[in-house]
Coordinates of N, CA, C and O in Angstrom, one line a residue:
M1 N 0.8 -1.5 0.1 CA 0.2 0.1 -0.6 C 0.7 1.7 -0.3 O 0.3 2.2 -0.4
E2 N 1.7 1.1 1.0 CA 2.8 2.8 0.9 C 3.4 2.5 -0.1 O 3.1 3.5 -1.0
A3 N 3.6 1.4 -1.1 CA 4.9 2.3 -2.0 C 3.5 1.8 -3.5 O 3.8 2.8 -4.2
D4 N 2.0 1.8 -3.3 CA 1.0 2.1 -4.2 C 1.3 3.7 -3.9 O 0.7 4.6 -5.3
I5 N 1.1 4.3 -2.7 CA 0.5 5.6 -2.6 C 2.0 6.3 -3.0 O 1.3 7.3 -3.8
M6 N 2.1 6.2 -2.9 CA 4.2 6.7 -2.9 C 4.4 6.8 -4.7 O 5.3 7.9 -4.7
G7 N 4.0 6.4 -5.4 CA 4.4 6.3 -6.9 C 3.3 7.1 -7.7 O 3.7 7.4 -8.5
F8 N 2.2 7.5 -6.3 CA 1.3 8.6 -6.9 C 2.3 9.6 -7.9 O 1.3 10.5 -8.0
K9 N 3.2 10.5 -6.8 CA 4.2 11.4 -7.1 C 4.7 11.1 -8.8 O 4.7 12.0 -9.5
E10 N 4.9 9.4 -9.0 CA 5.6 9.9 -10.0 C 4.6 9.9 -11.0 O 5.1 10.0 -12.5
A11 N 3.7 10.1 -11.5 CA 2.4 10.2 -12.3 C 2.4 11.6 -13.2 O 2.6 12.8 -13.1
Q12 N 2.4 11.0 -14.8 CA 3.0 12.4 -15.3 C 1.6 13.3 -15.5 O 1.6 14.1 -16.8
E13 N 0.4 12.8 -15.3 CA -0.9 14.1 -15.6 C -1.5 13.2 -14.3 O -0.8 13.5 -12.5
D14 N -2.7 14.5 -13.8 CA -3.7 14.9 -13.4 C -4.4 14.0 -12.6 O -4.9 13.2 -13.6
I15 N -3.9 13.4 -11.7 CA -4.0 11.7 -10.8 C -6.1 11.5 -10.6 O -6.5 9.9 -9.8
L16 N -5.3 12.3 -9.8 CA -6.3 12.4 -8.8 C -8.3 13.3 -8.7 O -7.8 13.7 -9.7
P17 N -9.2 12.1 -8.3 CA -8.3 11.8 -7.5 C -9.0 10.6 -7.4 O -9.1 10.1 -8.5
V18 N -8.6 9.6 -6.5 CA -8.0 8.4 -6.1 C -8.7 8.0 -5.6 O -8.6 8.7 -5.1
T19 N -9.1 6.2 -5.0 CA -9.6 5.0 -4.6 C -8.7 4.5 -4.1 O -8.6 3.9 -5.3
L20 N -9.3 3.9 -3.1 CA -8.2 3.2 -2.2 C -8.9 2.5 -2.1 O -9.8 3.0 -0.9
T21 N -8.7 1.3 -1.8 CA -10.2 0.1 -1.6 C -9.7 -0.2 0.3 O -8.3 -1.3 0.0
Y22 N -10.4 -1.0 1.4 CA -9.8 -1.7 2.1 C -11.4 -3.1 2.2 O -12.2 -2.4 2.4
S23 N -10.8 -4.2 2.7 CA -11.7 -5.1 3.2 C -11.7 -4.8 4.2 O -10.8 -4.8 4.9
F24 N -13.2 -5.7 4.9 CA -13.5 -5.5 6.3 C -14.1 -7.0 7.4 O -14.7 -7.7 6.5
D25 N -13.4 -7.4 8.0 CA -14.3 -8.4 8.5 C -15.7 -8.3 9.7 O -16.3 -9.1 9.7
S26 N -15.4 -7.1 9.7 CA -17.2 -6.5 10.4 C -17.3 -5.1 10.4 O -16.6 -4.6 10.0
K27 N -18.2 -4.7 10.2 CA -18.6 -3.3 10.0 C -18.5 -3.1 11.7 O -18.4 -1.3 10.7
D28 N -17.8 -3.0 12.5 CA -17.5 -2.1 14.1 C -16.2 -1.7 13.3 O -15.8 -0.7 13.5
S29 N -15.9 -2.5 12.9 CA -14.5 -2.6 12.3 C -14.2 -1.7 10.4 O -13.2 -0.4 10.9
A30 N -15.1 -1.3 10.6 CA -14.9 -0.9 8.9 C -15.5 1.1 9.5 O -14.7 1.7 8.8
K31 N -16.4 0.5 10.4 CA -16.8 2.2 11.2 C -15.6 2.8 11.6 O -15.2 4.3 11.5
Q32 N -14.4 2.2 12.7 CA -13.7 2.3 13.2 C -12.4 3.0 11.7 O -11.7 4.1 12.9
F33 N -12.3 1.9 11.7 CA -11.2 3.2 10.2 C -11.8 4.2 9.4 O -11.4 5.0 9.7
Q34 N -13.1 5.0 8.9 CA -13.5 5.7 8.7 C -14.1 6.5 9.8 O -13.5 7.3 9.3
T35 N -14.2 6.3 11.1 CA -13.7 7.8 11.7 C -12.4 7.9 12.1 O -12.2 9.0 12.4
E36 N -11.0 7.4 12.1 CA -9.9 7.6 12.1 C -9.6 8.3 11.1 O -8.9 9.4 11.5
I37 N -9.6 8.0 9.5 CA -9.2 8.6 8.7 C -10.0 9.8 8.3 O -9.6 11.5 7.6
A38 N -10.9 10.3 9.6 CA -12.4 11.0 9.3 C -11.5 12.3 8.8 O -11.6 14.1 9.6
K39 N -10.6 11.8 10.6 CA -10.2 13.0 11.5 C -8.3 13.0 11.2 O -9.0 14.6 11.7
N40 N -8.7 12.6 10.2 CA -7.4 13.2 9.5 C -7.8 14.1 7.6 O -7.6 14.1 6.9
G41 N -9.3 14.1 7.4 CA -9.8 15.2 6.6 C -10.4 13.6 5.2 O -10.1 14.3 4.5
L42 N -10.1 12.7 5.0 CA -10.5 12.3 4.3 C -11.8 11.2 4.3 O -11.9 11.2 5.6
T43 N -12.1 11.4 3.0 CA -13.7 10.9 2.6 C -13.6 9.3 2.5 O -12.9 9.0 1.7
S44 N -14.8 8.9 2.9 CA -14.7 7.7 2.6 C -16.6 6.9 2.0 O -17.1 8.4 3.0
S45 N -16.3 5.9 1.5 CA -17.9 5.5 1.9 C -17.4 4.0 1.8 O -16.4 2.9 2.2
Y46 N -18.5 3.2 2.8 CA -18.6 1.9 2.9 C -19.9 1.0 2.4 O -20.9 2.3 1.8
D47 N -20.0 0.2 1.3 CA -20.4 -0.8 1.0 C -20.4 -2.0 2.0 O -19.9 -2.9 2.3
D48 N -21.8 -2.2 2.1 CA -22.4 -2.3 3.6 C -22.5 -4.2 3.1 O -22.4 -5.7 3.7
E49 N -22.4 -4.5 1.4 CA -23.0 -5.9 1.1 C -21.2 -6.9 1.2 O -21.4 -8.0 1.9
D50 N -20.5 -6.0 0.5 CA -19.5 -6.2 0.2 C -18.6 -6.3 1.6 O -17.5 -6.9 0.7
K51 N -18.5 -5.5 3.1 CA -18.0 -5.1 3.7 C -16.2 -4.5 3.1 O -15.1 -4.7 3.8
V52 N -16.5 -3.4 2.5 CA -15.4 -2.6 1.3 C -15.4 -0.9 1.9 O -17.3 -0.6 1.9
V53 N -14.9 -0.4 2.5 CA -14.7 0.9 2.0 C -13.5 1.8 1.5 O -12.4 0.6 1.0
D54 N -14.3 2.7 0.5 CA -13.0 3.8 -0.5 C -13.7 4.4 -0.1 O -13.9 5.0 0.2
V55 N -11.9 4.7 0.2 CA -10.8 6.0 0.4 C -11.3 6.8 -0.6 O -9.9 6.7 -1.6
I56 N -12.1 8.0 -0.8 CA -11.2 9.0 -2.0 C -10.7 10.1 -1.3 O -10.8 10.2 -0.8
Y57 N -9.6 10.2 -1.8 CA -8.1 11.3 -2.4 C -8.4 11.4 -3.7 O -8.0 11.6 -4.5
H58 N -8.7 13.5 -2.7 CA -8.0 14.8 -3.6 C -7.7 15.8 -3.4 O -7.5 16.8 -4.3
D59 N -6.5 15.3 -2.9 CA -5.6 17.3 -2.1 C -4.4 16.7 -2.8 O -4.7 16.6 -4.0
G60 N -3.2 16.4 -2.3 CA -1.8 16.7 -3.1 C -1.0 15.4 -3.7 O -0.7 14.8 -2.7
V61 N 0.0 15.3 -4.3 CA 0.9 13.7 -4.8 C 3.0 14.3 -4.8 O 2.6 13.6 -5.1
N62 N 2.3 15.3 -4.0 CA 3.9 16.3 -3.6 C 4.2 15.1 -2.7 O 4.1 13.9 -1.8
E63 N 5.1 14.5 -2.2 CA 5.7 13.6 -1.2 C 5.4 13.5 -0.2 O 5.1 13.0 0.7
S64 N 5.6 15.2 0.8 CA 5.1 15.4 2.4 C 3.1 15.3 2.1 O 2.7 14.3 3.0
D65 N 3.2 15.4 1.5 CA 0.7 15.1 1.3 C 0.8 13.8 0.8 O -0.3 13.1 1.6
L66 N 1.3 12.8 0.4 CA 1.3 11.1 0.0 C 2.2 10.4 1.2 O 1.5 9.1 1.9
K67 N 3.7 11.2 2.3 CA 3.6 10.5 2.6 C 2.3 10.2 4.2 O 1.6 9.6 5.1
I68 N 2.0 11.6 4.6 CA 0.7 11.9 5.7 C -0.7 10.9 5.0 O -0.7 10.2 6.2
L69 N -0.8 10.7 3.5 CA -1.8 9.5 3.5 C -1.2 8.9 4.3 O -2.8 7.4 5.0
S70 N -0.5 8.1 3.7 CA 0.6 7.0 4.2 C 0.4 6.5 5.9 O -0.7 4.9 6.1
D71 N 1.1 7.3 5.6 CA 1.1 7.3 7.5 C 0.0 7.0 8.0 O -0.6 6.3 9.3
T72 N -1.5 7.5 7.8 CA -2.8 7.4 8.5 C -3.5 6.0 8.3 O -4.3 5.9 8.8
L73 N -3.8 5.7 6.4 CA -4.0 4.4 6.4 C -3.4 3.2 7.0 O -4.5 2.7 7.5
V74 N -1.7 3.4 7.5 CA -1.3 2.9 8.0 C -2.3 2.6 9.3 O -2.7 0.9 9.4
N75 N -2.6 3.4 10.1 CA -2.4 3.4 10.9 C -3.7 2.9 11.3 O -4.7 1.9 12.5
A76 N -4.2 3.8 9.9 CA -6.0 2.6 10.6 C -5.8 1.6 10.2 O -6.9 0.3 10.4
C77 N -4.9 1.1 9.0 CA -5.5 -0.2 9.3 C -4.8 -1.0 10.3 O -5.8 -2.3 10.0
T78 N -4.1 -1.3 11.0 CA -3.4 -1.6 11.9 C -4.6 -1.3 13.0 O -4.6 -2.7 13.6
N79 N -5.0 -0.5 12.9 CA -5.9 0.3 14.7 C -7.1 -1.1 13.9 O -7.3 -1.6 14.9
A80 N -7.6 -1.1 12.4 CA -9.2 -1.6 12.6 C -9.0 -3.4 11.8 O -9.9 -3.5 11.0
S81 N -7.8 -3.7 12.1 CA -8.0 -4.4 10.7 C -8.2 -4.2 8.6 O -9.3 -6.2 9.2
A82 N -7.8 -3.9 9.1 CA -8.4 -3.7 7.8 C -7.2 -4.4 6.5 O -5.8 -4.0 6.7
E83 N -7.4 -4.8 5.1 CA -7.2 -5.7 4.3 C -6.7 -4.5 3.2 O -7.9 -4.3 2.7
Y84 N -6.0 -4.3 1.8 CA -5.9 -3.6 1.6 C -5.9 -3.9 0.3 O -5.4 -5.1 0.1
K85 N -7.5 -3.5 -0.2 CA -7.5 -4.3 -1.5 C -6.7 -3.9 -2.5 O -6.9 -4.6 -3.9
G86 N -5.9 -2.0 -2.8 CA -5.7 -2.1 -4.6 C -6.6 -0.5 -4.5 O -6.8 -0.1 -3.7
F87 N -6.0 0.1 -5.4 CA -6.3 1.6 -5.5 C -7.4 1.7 -7.1 O -6.3 0.8 -7.5
H88 N -7.2 2.8 -7.6 CA -8.1 3.2 -8.8 C -9.1 4.2 -8.7 O -8.2 5.6 -7.7
F89 N -7.7 5.0 -10.8 CA -8.0 6.5 -10.9 C -9.2 6.6 -11.4 O -9.5 6.0 -11.8
N90 N -10.1 7.8 -10.6 CA -11.0 8.4 -10.9 C -11.1 9.4 -12.4 O -10.8 10.1 -12.0
M91 N -11.1 8.4 -13.7 CA -11.4 9.9 -14.4 C -12.3 10.9 -14.8 O -13.8 10.4 -14.3
V92 N -12.1 12.0 -14.3 CA -13.5 12.9 -14.1 C -13.3 13.3 -15.5 O -13.1 13.3 -16.6

């Protein structure tokens, strides 16, 4: 996950927003994850059927912004037992 996030700075075009996806064993874990990342200004949505949270990132792709994003998501994943599933770019 960290390598994926830090790789965003190498993009040659405007890649934002990007969606990062995480899966959970329970709705409570997903809610804990969402609460934690919201404290850092990240927007997310939860799919109850698939137990998946999509985090929508649209800030910056400089190294310091991406490091903050990575640290926030790594901590939230650890605290909420989330599994990183991957990312996709949201072409506007």
